[in-house]
Amino acid sequence: MDTTENPDPKVFYVGLCMAGAVSAGAYTAGVMDYLLEALAEWEKRRGEPGVPAHKVQIPVMGGASAGGMTSIIGATSLNNPLPPIDKPVGPLLAEHPENKLYHSWVDLTAPDMFSKMLGTSDIKPGKILSALNSEFISPIADRVVSVDPTKWQPLPAFIKPGLKIFTTLTNLQGFAYTVDFGVDQPQTSKYHMSIHNDYACFELTEDKIEGDNNGWIPLNIKDKINTDVAANAAMATGAFPVGLQSRLLTRDSLYVSANPWLAPYIQGNPLPAGDLETLNVDGGMINNEPFDKVRDVLNGLPDQEVNNYNNFDSFTNTILMIEPFPTKKPGIISKSRAISNVVGLTLSSMLAQMRAKPVNIKDAMSKTCAGQFLITPSRLIKNANGTVTTLVGEMAIACGALQGFAGFMNKEFRVHDYFLGRYNCKIFLRDYFTIPAADLQSNPIFKDGYAGIDMEKFKSTKDNSYQIIPVFADATDYTFPDFKFSSGTNWPTVQESDIDKFNRLMRRRIQAVMLSMADLNWFTRFFTANKIVSSIKSELQVWKLLP
């Protein structure tokens, strides 16, 4: 049933926000794989005795960089079968094209992507697009927006019809706007500025939509309408500055002008009609965790009280943010006035300020805010003495090293993070994505949904709260897969020889890049490559990925 016309009070909405992650998109993909599996299992059991009767629907998926790419991958996976991959079956590094999330983030186009990224086939005389070869991205983007028409199926019941999907972009041209100081004064009285945070926004549909659709580009996967725009948007949001190619994105300016997040700036400087081409780099540079935009979409749904999402006893929607690299409390800076220190601090300050969000500070600071949940990496470590500790955050994932690029070096890193994402999502849904028992009896959605059933089956093992998305113990294995990597353990590592093999490729890449720009003698080329390889080894040792 389309709840746009007849809102169902028993529907609880979950907006998904996916943060930037580079190769750790494998973790986000694993979280998404289990989340979709859990929702499908619940729908399969709906109506059976003892099964919670309330409904959960996803009306929006949005993100930055790897998160924005995964939003598009997830949305384009919904109309074809998506068999979950709970454990490795057969060879550990076997490909799984049947699961688009796994295939896009774990398989990529080769086990060792770093060798491809150091190739020189993309370098043309006088034309260097990026420090690393990015040619592998286009074929992945093309298959992301492709579906098998012979296996077409309706949207699952847990997806709200008209699903909104968006990615953040960093628009290098930006949108100009002016501030007038006085009326009917000369041009010099105008203050000219530009905004560079941009968004590629889509609405999943099989219908023909006329007009600007409030800034949401109709995305029809079945008939391949605007799939090229979605593929280019996916590449644009993940265009890591300098490291990967910048991307051109062409959209009808009609949708850009009507975008509610851009319209206030554009209305004073209207865009020309027709196609609008923008040059873009990584969307995470300006807005890496766009939960504020997911909140905007949730607030705009029918029958949603904008200021009521903070209270468990009455909330009707929430945000679930998937964050492979949780942010850290700022450290104490060096007060040195040396230019090397000041330049680094200036760049980091600019980046932090660009990402600052104009959201309600009271909501953001609340430790009990019902309107926002966070899932982030967590891994159990068994020490030599038999004790077990919990490692949380970026150090719990294998792809976290090298600013998130480590996963491109070794497929085992990506395999680990994918299954860790699934494992973390299982525990999260069981124990943390919950509503307190006292509030459950006051909230009409959950009170009715849990009425007349054995609630204890869906109780958190951590406290007196109950699952928002019920998970079924007889269908869920809550243990991390017991598989062995080439290291002989369930934590992947590499050897020095695995890193040394990149030395020659890196020298060739540096030589090709530099010779296209300026003369560089062989000693400098050799020294630069060796220095980079040495730095890679040092960082992998910090992450315990290199013994």
Coordinates of C-alpha atoms in Angstrom, one line a residue:
M1 CA 0.0 0.0 0.0
D2 CA 1.3 3.4 -0.8
T3 CA 1.3 5.3 2.5
T4 CA 1.7 8.6 0.7
E5 CA -2.1 8.8 0.1
N6 CA -3.2 6.8 3.2
P7 CA -0.6 7.1 6.0
D8 CA -0.7 4.0 8.2
P9 CA -0.2 5.0 11.8
K10 CA 1.4 1.6 12.5
V11 CA 4.3 2.3 10.1
F12 CA 7.6 3.2 11.7
Y13 CA 10.1 4.9 9.3
V14 CA 13.8 4.3 9.3
G15 CA 16.0 6.6 7.3
L16 CA 19.4 5.3 6.4
C17 CA 22.5 7.5 6.4
M18 CA 25.8 6.0 5.2
A19 CA 29.1 7.9 5.9
G20 CA 32.1 8.0 3.6
A21 CA 34.5 5.0 3.9
V22 CA 36.7 4.6 0.8
S23 CA 37.4 0.8 0.6
A24 CA 35.7 0.3 4.0
G25 CA 32.5 0.5 2.0
A26 CA 32.8 -3.3 2.3
Y27 CA 31.8 -2.9 5.9
T28 CA 28.8 -0.7 5.0
A29 CA 27.8 -3.2 2.4
G30 CA 27.8 -6.0 5.0
V31 CA 25.6 -4.0 7.4
M32 CA 23.2 -3.3 4.5
D33 CA 23.1 -7.0 3.5
Y34 CA 22.0 -8.2 6.9
L35 CA 19.6 -5.3 7.5
L36 CA 17.8 -6.1 4.2
E37 CA 17.9 -9.8 5.1
A38 CA 16.4 -9.2 8.6
L39 CA 13.6 -7.0 7.2
A40 CA 12.8 -9.7 4.5
E41 CA 12.7 -12.4 7.1
W42 CA 10.3 -10.4 9.2
E43 CA 8.0 -9.8 6.2
K44 CA 8.1 -13.5 5.4
R45 CA 6.9 -14.3 8.9
R46 CA 4.3 -11.5 9.2
G47 CA 0.9 -12.7 10.2
E48 CA 2.3 -15.8 12.0
P49 CA 1.4 -16.3 15.7
G50 CA 3.9 -14.5 18.0
V51 CA 5.3 -12.2 15.3
P52 CA 5.3 -8.4 16.0
A53 CA 2.7 -6.8 13.8
H54 CA 4.0 -3.3 13.4
K55 CA 5.6 -2.3 10.2
V56 CA 9.0 -0.7 9.4
Q57 CA 9.6 1.0 6.1
I58 CA 12.7 2.7 4.6
P59 CA 11.7 5.9 2.8
V60 CA 15.2 7.3 2.3
M61 CA 18.8 6.1 1.7
G62 CA 21.5 8.8 1.6
G63 CA 25.2 9.1 2.0
A64 CA 28.6 10.5 1.1
S65 CA 31.4 9.0 -0.9
A66 CA 31.3 5.2 -0.3
G67 CA 28.1 5.7 1.6
G68 CA 26.4 7.5 -1.3
M69 CA 27.6 4.8 -3.6
T70 CA 26.2 2.1 -1.3
S71 CA 22.9 4.0 -1.2
I72 CA 22.6 3.7 -4.9
I73 CA 23.8 0.0 -4.9
G74 CA 21.2 -0.8 -2.2
A75 CA 18.4 0.9 -4.0
T76 CA 19.2 -0.8 -7.4
S77 CA 19.3 -4.2 -5.7
L78 CA 15.7 -4.2 -4.5
N79 CA 13.9 -5.4 -7.7
N80 CA 16.1 -8.4 -8.2
P81 CA 16.8 -11.3 -5.8
L82 CA 19.5 -10.5 -3.3
P83 CA 20.6 -13.8 -1.7
P84 CA 22.4 -12.9 1.5
I85 CA 25.9 -14.1 2.1
D86 CA 26.2 -15.1 5.7
K87 CA 29.4 -17.1 5.6
P88 CA 32.0 -17.8 3.0
V89 CA 31.0 -20.8 0.9
G90 CA 33.8 -22.6 -0.9
P91 CA 37.0 -20.7 -1.5
L92 CA 37.4 -17.7 0.7
L93 CA 38.1 -15.3 -2.2
A94 CA 35.3 -16.7 -4.5
E95 CA 33.3 -14.1 -6.3
H96 CA 29.6 -13.6 -5.6
P97 CA 28.0 -11.8 -8.6
E98 CA 24.6 -12.9 -7.3
N99 CA 24.8 -10.3 -4.5
K100 CA 25.3 -6.8 -5.8
L101 CA 26.4 -5.4 -2.5
Y102 CA 29.2 -8.0 -2.1
H103 CA 30.1 -8.0 -5.8
S104 CA 30.5 -4.2 -5.9
W105 CA 32.5 -3.8 -2.7
V106 CA 34.3 -7.0 -2.0
D107 CA 34.9 -8.5 -5.5
L108 CA 35.4 -5.2 -7.2
T109 CA 37.3 -6.2 -10.5
A110 CA 40.2 -8.1 -9.0
P111 CA 41.5 -9.4 -5.6
D112 CA 44.4 -7.0 -5.8
M113 CA 43.1 -3.6 -6.8
F114 CA 46.1 -1.7 -5.9
S115 CA 48.2 -3.1 -8.8
K116 CA 45.4 -1.9 -11.1
M117 CA 45.4 1.5 -9.5
L118 CA 49.2 1.8 -10.0
G119 CA 48.8 1.0 -13.7
T120 CA 49.6 3.6 -16.3
S121 CA 47.0 2.9 -18.9
D122 CA 45.1 6.1 -18.0
I123 CA 48.0 8.5 -18.4
K124 CA 48.0 10.3 -21.7
P125 CA 50.6 12.8 -22.8
G126 CA 49.9 16.1 -21.1
K127 CA 46.8 14.7 -19.4
I128 CA 46.8 13.4 -15.9
L129 CA 43.4 13.0 -14.2
S130 CA 44.4 11.5 -10.9
A131 CA 47.3 10.2 -8.8
L132 CA 45.9 6.7 -9.1
N133 CA 44.4 4.9 -12.0
S134 CA 40.6 5.1 -11.7
E135 CA 39.6 3.2 -14.8
F136 CA 38.2 0.3 -12.8
I137 CA 35.4 2.4 -11.4
S138 CA 33.4 2.9 -14.5
P139 CA 32.6 -0.8 -15.2
I140 CA 31.6 -1.3 -11.5
A141 CA 29.3 1.8 -11.7
D142 CA 27.7 0.4 -14.9
R143 CA 26.9 -3.0 -13.4
V144 CA 25.6 -1.3 -10.2
V145 CA 22.7 0.3 -12.2
S146 CA 22.0 -2.8 -14.2
V147 CA 19.3 -5.4 -13.4
D148 CA 18.2 -8.7 -14.8
P149 CA 14.8 -8.0 -16.3
T150 CA 13.9 -11.7 -16.3
K151 CA 14.2 -11.8 -12.5
W152 CA 12.3 -8.5 -11.9
Q153 CA 10.3 -8.4 -8.7
P154 CA 8.1 -5.8 -6.9
L155 CA 9.7 -3.6 -4.2
P156 CA 9.7 -5.3 -0.8
A157 CA 7.1 -4.2 1.6
F158 CA 9.7 -2.7 3.9
I159 CA 10.6 -0.1 1.3
K160 CA 8.3 2.9 1.1
P161 CA 7.1 3.4 -2.5
G162 CA 8.9 6.4 -4.0
L163 CA 12.1 5.6 -2.1
K164 CA 14.4 8.7 -2.0
I165 CA 18.1 8.2 -2.7
F166 CA 20.8 10.9 -2.5
T167 CA 24.5 11.4 -2.6
T168 CA 26.5 14.4 -1.4
L169 CA 28.8 16.1 -4.0
T170 CA 31.5 18.6 -3.8
N171 CA 30.8 20.9 -6.7
L172 CA 34.0 22.7 -7.7
Q173 CA 32.1 25.4 -9.7
G174 CA 29.5 25.8 -7.1
F175 CA 26.3 27.8 -7.2
A176 CA 26.6 31.6 -7.1
Y177 CA 24.4 33.7 -4.8
T178 CA 24.3 37.3 -3.7
V179 CA 23.5 39.2 -0.6
D180 CA 22.0 42.6 -1.3
F181 CA 23.0 45.5 1.0
G182 CA 20.3 48.0 0.2
V183 CA 17.6 48.3 -2.5
D184 CA 18.3 49.7 -6.0
Q185 CA 21.9 50.3 -5.3
P186 CA 24.8 49.7 -7.7
Q187 CA 26.2 46.2 -8.4
T188 CA 29.1 47.0 -6.0
S189 CA 26.5 46.9 -3.1
K190 CA 26.0 43.2 -3.7
Y191 CA 28.0 40.6 -1.8
H192 CA 28.8 37.7 -4.1
M193 CA 29.4 34.2 -2.7
S194 CA 29.1 30.6 -3.8
I195 CA 28.0 27.4 -2.2
H196 CA 29.8 24.2 -3.1
N197 CA 27.9 21.5 -1.3
D198 CA 25.8 19.8 -3.9
Y199 CA 23.4 16.8 -4.0
A200 CA 22.4 14.2 -6.6
C201 CA 18.8 13.3 -5.5
F202 CA 16.8 10.5 -7.0
E203 CA 13.3 8.9 -6.5
L204 CA 13.0 5.2 -7.3
T205 CA 10.0 4.8 -9.6
E206 CA 8.5 2.8 -12.4
D207 CA 6.1 5.6 -13.3
K208 CA 6.5 8.6 -15.6
I209 CA 6.9 11.7 -13.5
E210 CA 6.3 15.1 -15.1
G211 CA 7.8 18.4 -13.8
D212 CA 10.5 19.1 -11.3
N213 CA 9.3 16.5 -8.7
N214 CA 10.6 18.8 -5.9
G215 CA 14.1 18.2 -7.1
W216 CA 14.1 14.4 -7.0
I217 CA 15.3 12.9 -10.4
P218 CA 13.0 10.0 -11.4
L219 CA 15.1 6.8 -11.4
N220 CA 13.6 4.0 -13.4
I221 CA 15.9 1.0 -13.2
K222 CA 13.6 -1.3 -15.3
D223 CA 13.4 1.1 -18.3
K224 CA 16.9 2.5 -17.8
I225 CA 15.6 6.1 -17.3
N226 CA 18.3 8.3 -15.6
T227 CA 20.4 5.2 -14.7
D228 CA 23.4 6.9 -16.4
V229 CA 22.9 9.9 -14.2
A230 CA 22.8 7.6 -11.1
A231 CA 26.0 5.8 -12.2
N232 CA 27.8 9.1 -12.7
A233 CA 26.6 10.4 -9.4
A234 CA 27.9 7.3 -7.7
M235 CA 31.3 7.9 -9.3
A236 CA 31.3 11.6 -8.5
T237 CA 30.5 11.2 -4.8
G238 CA 33.4 8.8 -4.5
A239 CA 36.0 10.9 -6.4
F240 CA 38.6 11.1 -3.6
P241 CA 40.3 14.5 -4.3
V242 CA 43.5 14.1 -6.3
G243 CA 43.8 10.4 -5.6
L244 CA 40.9 9.4 -7.9
Q245 CA 39.5 11.0 -11.0
S246 CA 37.2 14.0 -10.6
R247 CA 33.9 13.4 -12.3
L248 CA 31.5 15.3 -14.6
L249 CA 27.9 15.0 -13.8
T250 CA 25.1 16.1 -16.2
R251 CA 21.6 16.7 -14.8
D252 CA 18.5 18.6 -16.0
S253 CA 18.8 22.0 -14.2
L254 CA 15.0 21.7 -13.6
Y255 CA 15.8 19.2 -10.7
V256 CA 18.7 21.2 -9.4
S257 CA 16.7 24.4 -9.2
A258 CA 13.9 22.7 -7.4
N259 CA 16.1 20.9 -4.9
P260 CA 15.0 22.1 -1.4
W261 CA 18.6 22.1 -0.2
L262 CA 19.8 24.3 -3.1
A263 CA 16.8 26.3 -4.1
P264 CA 17.2 29.1 -1.5
Y265 CA 20.7 29.9 -3.1
I266 CA 19.8 29.4 -6.7
Q267 CA 16.5 31.4 -6.8
G268 CA 18.3 34.7 -6.9
N269 CA 20.6 33.4 -9.7
P270 CA 18.4 31.2 -11.8
L271 CA 20.1 28.4 -13.7
P272 CA 19.7 28.2 -17.5
A273 CA 17.1 25.6 -18.7
G274 CA 18.5 22.4 -20.0
D275 CA 21.4 20.2 -19.1
L276 CA 23.6 21.4 -16.2
E277 CA 27.2 19.9 -16.2
T278 CA 29.2 20.1 -13.0
L279 CA 32.7 19.1 -12.1
N280 CA 32.8 17.2 -8.8
V281 CA 35.0 15.6 -6.3
D282 CA 34.3 13.5 -3.2
G283 CA 31.0 14.4 -1.5
G284 CA 32.5 13.5 1.8
M285 CA 34.9 16.4 1.7
I286 CA 32.1 18.9 2.6
N287 CA 29.4 16.6 4.1
N288 CA 30.6 13.2 5.1
E289 CA 27.7 12.2 7.4
P290 CA 24.6 13.9 5.9
F291 CA 22.2 12.8 8.6
D292 CA 20.7 16.3 8.7
K293 CA 19.5 15.7 5.1
V294 CA 18.0 12.3 6.0
R295 CA 16.2 14.1 8.9
D296 CA 14.8 16.6 6.4
V297 CA 13.3 13.8 4.3
L298 CA 11.8 12.1 7.3
N299 CA 10.3 15.3 8.6
G300 CA 8.7 15.8 5.2
L301 CA 6.8 12.5 5.3
P302 CA 3.0 12.6 5.8
D303 CA 1.8 12.7 9.4
Q304 CA 5.2 13.2 10.9
E305 CA 5.5 15.6 13.7
V306 CA 8.8 17.4 13.1
N307 CA 9.8 18.0 16.7
N308 CA 8.6 14.7 18.1
Y309 CA 11.4 12.3 17.0
N310 CA 13.4 12.7 20.3
N311 CA 10.9 10.9 22.5
F312 CA 10.7 7.1 22.6
D313 CA 7.2 7.1 23.9
S314 CA 5.9 8.8 20.7
F315 CA 8.5 8.8 18.0
T316 CA 7.4 7.5 14.6
N317 CA 10.7 7.6 12.7
T318 CA 14.5 7.6 13.3
I319 CA 17.8 7.8 11.5
L320 CA 20.2 4.8 11.4
M321 CA 23.7 5.9 10.5
I322 CA 26.3 3.5 9.3
E323 CA 29.8 4.9 10.2
P324 CA 32.9 2.7 9.5
F325 CA 35.1 5.6 10.7
P326 CA 33.5 7.1 13.8
T327 CA 34.7 10.6 14.4
K328 CA 37.0 11.3 17.3
K329 CA 37.2 14.0 19.9
P330 CA 39.6 16.7 18.7
G331 CA 43.1 16.5 20.2
I332 CA 45.3 19.2 21.6
I333 CA 47.1 20.9 18.7
S334 CA 50.7 21.9 18.5
K335 CA 51.1 25.6 19.1
S336 CA 54.2 25.8 16.9
R337 CA 54.1 28.6 14.4
A338 CA 56.3 26.7 11.9
I339 CA 54.8 26.9 8.5
S340 CA 54.6 23.1 8.1
N341 CA 52.5 22.9 11.3
V342 CA 50.3 25.8 10.4
V343 CA 49.5 24.7 6.9
G344 CA 48.4 21.2 8.1
L345 CA 46.3 22.7 10.9
T346 CA 44.7 25.2 8.4
L347 CA 43.7 22.5 6.0
S348 CA 42.2 20.3 8.8
S349 CA 40.4 23.4 10.3
M350 CA 38.9 24.2 6.9
L351 CA 37.7 20.7 6.4
A352 CA 36.2 20.4 9.9
Q353 CA 34.4 23.8 9.5
M354 CA 33.0 22.7 6.0
R355 CA 31.6 19.6 7.6
A356 CA 30.0 21.4 10.6
K357 CA 26.2 20.9 10.5
P358 CA 23.5 23.6 11.3
V359 CA 21.4 21.1 13.2
N360 CA 19.6 21.5 16.5
I361 CA 22.4 21.4 19.0
K362 CA 20.1 20.1 21.7
D363 CA 19.3 17.1 19.6
A364 CA 22.9 16.5 18.6
M365 CA 24.1 16.5 22.2
S366 CA 21.3 14.3 23.6
K367 CA 22.5 10.9 24.8
T368 CA 19.0 9.6 24.8
C369 CA 17.8 11.0 21.4
A370 CA 15.3 8.5 20.0
G371 CA 15.7 10.0 16.5
Q372 CA 19.3 8.8 15.8
F373 CA 21.1 5.5 16.1
L374 CA 24.7 4.7 15.1
I375 CA 26.2 1.4 14.0
T376 CA 30.0 1.3 13.9
P377 CA 32.7 -1.4 13.8
S378 CA 33.2 -3.6 16.9
R379 CA 35.3 -6.7 17.1
L380 CA 36.2 -9.1 20.0
I381 CA 39.9 -9.8 20.5
K382 CA 41.0 -13.0 22.3
N383 CA 44.3 -12.2 24.0
A384 CA 47.2 -14.7 24.6
N385 CA 46.1 -15.2 28.2
G386 CA 42.6 -16.1 27.2
T387 CA 40.9 -12.8 28.1
V388 CA 38.6 -11.1 25.6
T389 CA 38.6 -7.4 24.9
T390 CA 36.4 -5.4 22.6
L391 CA 38.0 -3.2 19.9
V392 CA 35.7 -0.5 18.6
G393 CA 36.0 2.0 15.7
E394 CA 38.2 2.2 12.8
M395 CA 40.9 -0.1 14.3
A396 CA 38.3 -2.9 14.3
I397 CA 38.2 -3.0 10.5
A398 CA 41.0 -4.1 8.1
C399 CA 40.2 -1.5 5.4
G400 CA 40.8 1.4 7.8
A401 CA 44.5 1.8 7.3
L402 CA 46.0 4.2 4.7
Q403 CA 43.0 6.6 5.1
G404 CA 40.7 3.8 4.0
F405 CA 42.6 2.7 1.0
A406 CA 44.1 -0.4 2.6
G407 CA 41.2 -2.6 1.3
F408 CA 42.3 -2.0 -2.3
M409 CA 45.6 -3.8 -1.5
N410 CA 44.1 -7.1 -0.4
K411 CA 40.7 -8.8 -0.9
E412 CA 41.0 -10.6 2.4
F413 CA 40.7 -7.1 4.1
R414 CA 37.4 -6.5 2.3
V415 CA 36.1 -10.0 3.0
H416 CA 36.8 -9.5 6.7
D417 CA 35.1 -6.1 6.9
Y418 CA 32.0 -7.3 4.9
F419 CA 31.4 -10.2 7.4
L420 CA 32.1 -7.9 10.3
G421 CA 29.5 -5.5 9.0
R422 CA 26.9 -8.3 8.9
Y423 CA 27.9 -9.6 12.4
N424 CA 27.8 -6.1 13.9
C425 CA 24.3 -5.5 12.3
K426 CA 23.0 -8.7 13.9
I427 CA 24.1 -7.7 17.4
F428 CA 23.0 -4.1 16.8
L429 CA 19.4 -5.1 15.8
R430 CA 19.1 -7.6 18.6
D431 CA 20.5 -5.4 21.5
Y432 CA 20.7 -1.8 20.6
F433 CA 18.2 -0.8 17.9
T434 CA 15.5 -0.9 20.6
I435 CA 12.8 0.9 22.4
P436 CA 12.7 0.9 26.3
A437 CA 10.0 -1.2 27.8
A438 CA 8.3 1.7 29.6
D439 CA 8.1 3.7 26.4
L440 CA 6.9 0.7 24.3
Q441 CA 3.6 0.7 26.3
S442 CA 3.1 4.4 25.5
N443 CA 4.1 4.4 21.9
P444 CA 1.0 3.4 19.8
I445 CA 3.1 1.8 17.0
F446 CA 5.0 -0.5 19.2
K447 CA 2.2 -1.1 21.8
D448 CA -0.1 -2.4 19.1
G449 CA 2.7 -4.2 17.3
Y450 CA 3.8 -6.2 20.4
A451 CA 0.2 -6.7 21.7
G452 CA -0.7 -10.3 22.6
I453 CA 2.7 -11.9 21.8
D454 CA 5.6 -13.3 23.8
M455 CA 7.8 -10.2 23.9
E456 CA 10.7 -11.9 25.7
K457 CA 11.7 -13.4 22.4
F458 CA 12.5 -10.0 21.1
K459 CA 14.1 -8.4 24.2
S460 CA 17.6 -7.0 24.1
T461 CA 20.2 -9.1 26.0
K462 CA 21.7 -5.8 27.3
D463 CA 18.8 -4.0 29.0
N464 CA 15.1 -3.8 29.4
S465 CA 14.2 -2.8 25.9
Y466 CA 12.7 -4.4 22.8
Q467 CA 13.6 -4.7 19.2
I468 CA 12.4 -2.1 16.6
I469 CA 13.2 -4.6 13.8
P470 CA 12.5 -8.1 15.3
V471 CA 15.2 -10.7 14.6
F472 CA 14.4 -14.4 14.9
A473 CA 16.8 -16.5 16.9
D474 CA 16.0 -19.6 14.9
A475 CA 17.0 -17.9 11.7
T476 CA 20.1 -16.0 13.0
D477 CA 23.6 -17.1 13.9
Y478 CA 25.0 -14.4 16.2
T479 CA 28.6 -15.6 15.9
F480 CA 31.3 -14.2 13.7
P481 CA 32.1 -16.6 10.9
D482 CA 34.9 -19.1 12.0
F483 CA 37.0 -18.9 8.8
K484 CA 40.8 -18.6 8.4
F485 CA 42.6 -16.1 6.3
S486 CA 46.0 -16.8 4.8
S487 CA 47.4 -15.6 8.2
G488 CA 46.0 -18.7 9.8
T489 CA 43.6 -16.6 11.9
N490 CA 40.3 -14.8 11.4
W491 CA 42.2 -11.5 11.2
P492 CA 43.8 -10.9 7.8
T493 CA 47.5 -9.7 7.6
V494 CA 50.0 -9.3 4.8
Q495 CA 53.8 -9.9 4.6
E496 CA 56.4 -7.4 3.7
S497 CA 56.9 -9.2 0.4
D498 CA 53.2 -8.4 -0.4
I499 CA 54.0 -4.7 0.0
D500 CA 57.4 -4.8 -1.7
K501 CA 55.8 -6.0 -5.0
F502 CA 54.2 -2.6 -5.3
N503 CA 57.5 -0.8 -5.4
R504 CA 58.2 -1.4 -9.0
L505 CA 54.6 -0.5 -10.0
M506 CA 54.8 2.6 -7.9
R507 CA 58.0 3.8 -9.5
R508 CA 56.5 3.3 -12.9
R509 CA 53.4 5.2 -11.9
I510 CA 55.3 8.1 -10.4
Q511 CA 57.6 8.2 -13.4
A512 CA 54.7 8.4 -15.8
V513 CA 53.0 11.1 -13.8
M514 CA 56.0 13.2 -13.2
L515 CA 57.4 12.9 -16.8
S516 CA 54.1 14.2 -18.0
M517 CA 54.5 17.2 -15.8
A518 CA 58.2 17.9 -15.5
D519 CA 61.6 16.2 -15.8
L520 CA 62.5 14.1 -12.8
N521 CA 65.8 12.2 -12.4
W522 CA 65.8 8.4 -11.7
F523 CA 67.1 8.9 -8.2
T524 CA 64.2 11.1 -7.1
R525 CA 61.7 8.7 -8.7
F526 CA 63.3 5.7 -6.9
F527 CA 63.5 7.5 -3.5
T528 CA 59.9 8.7 -3.7
A529 CA 58.6 5.2 -4.4
N530 CA 60.6 3.7 -1.7
K531 CA 59.5 6.3 0.8
I532 CA 55.9 5.7 0.0
V533 CA 56.3 1.9 0.3
S534 CA 58.0 2.4 3.7
S535 CA 55.2 4.6 4.9
I536 CA 52.6 2.0 3.8
K537 CA 54.5 -0.6 5.8
S538 CA 54.6 1.6 8.9
E539 CA 50.9 2.3 8.8
L540 CA 49.9 -1.3 8.3
Q541 CA 52.0 -2.2 11.3
V542 CA 50.0 0.3 13.4
W543 CA 46.8 -1.4 12.2
K544 CA 48.4 -4.8 13.0
L545 CA 47.9 -5.8 9.4
L546 CA 51.6 -6.4 8.9
P547 CA 53.4 -8.5 11.5

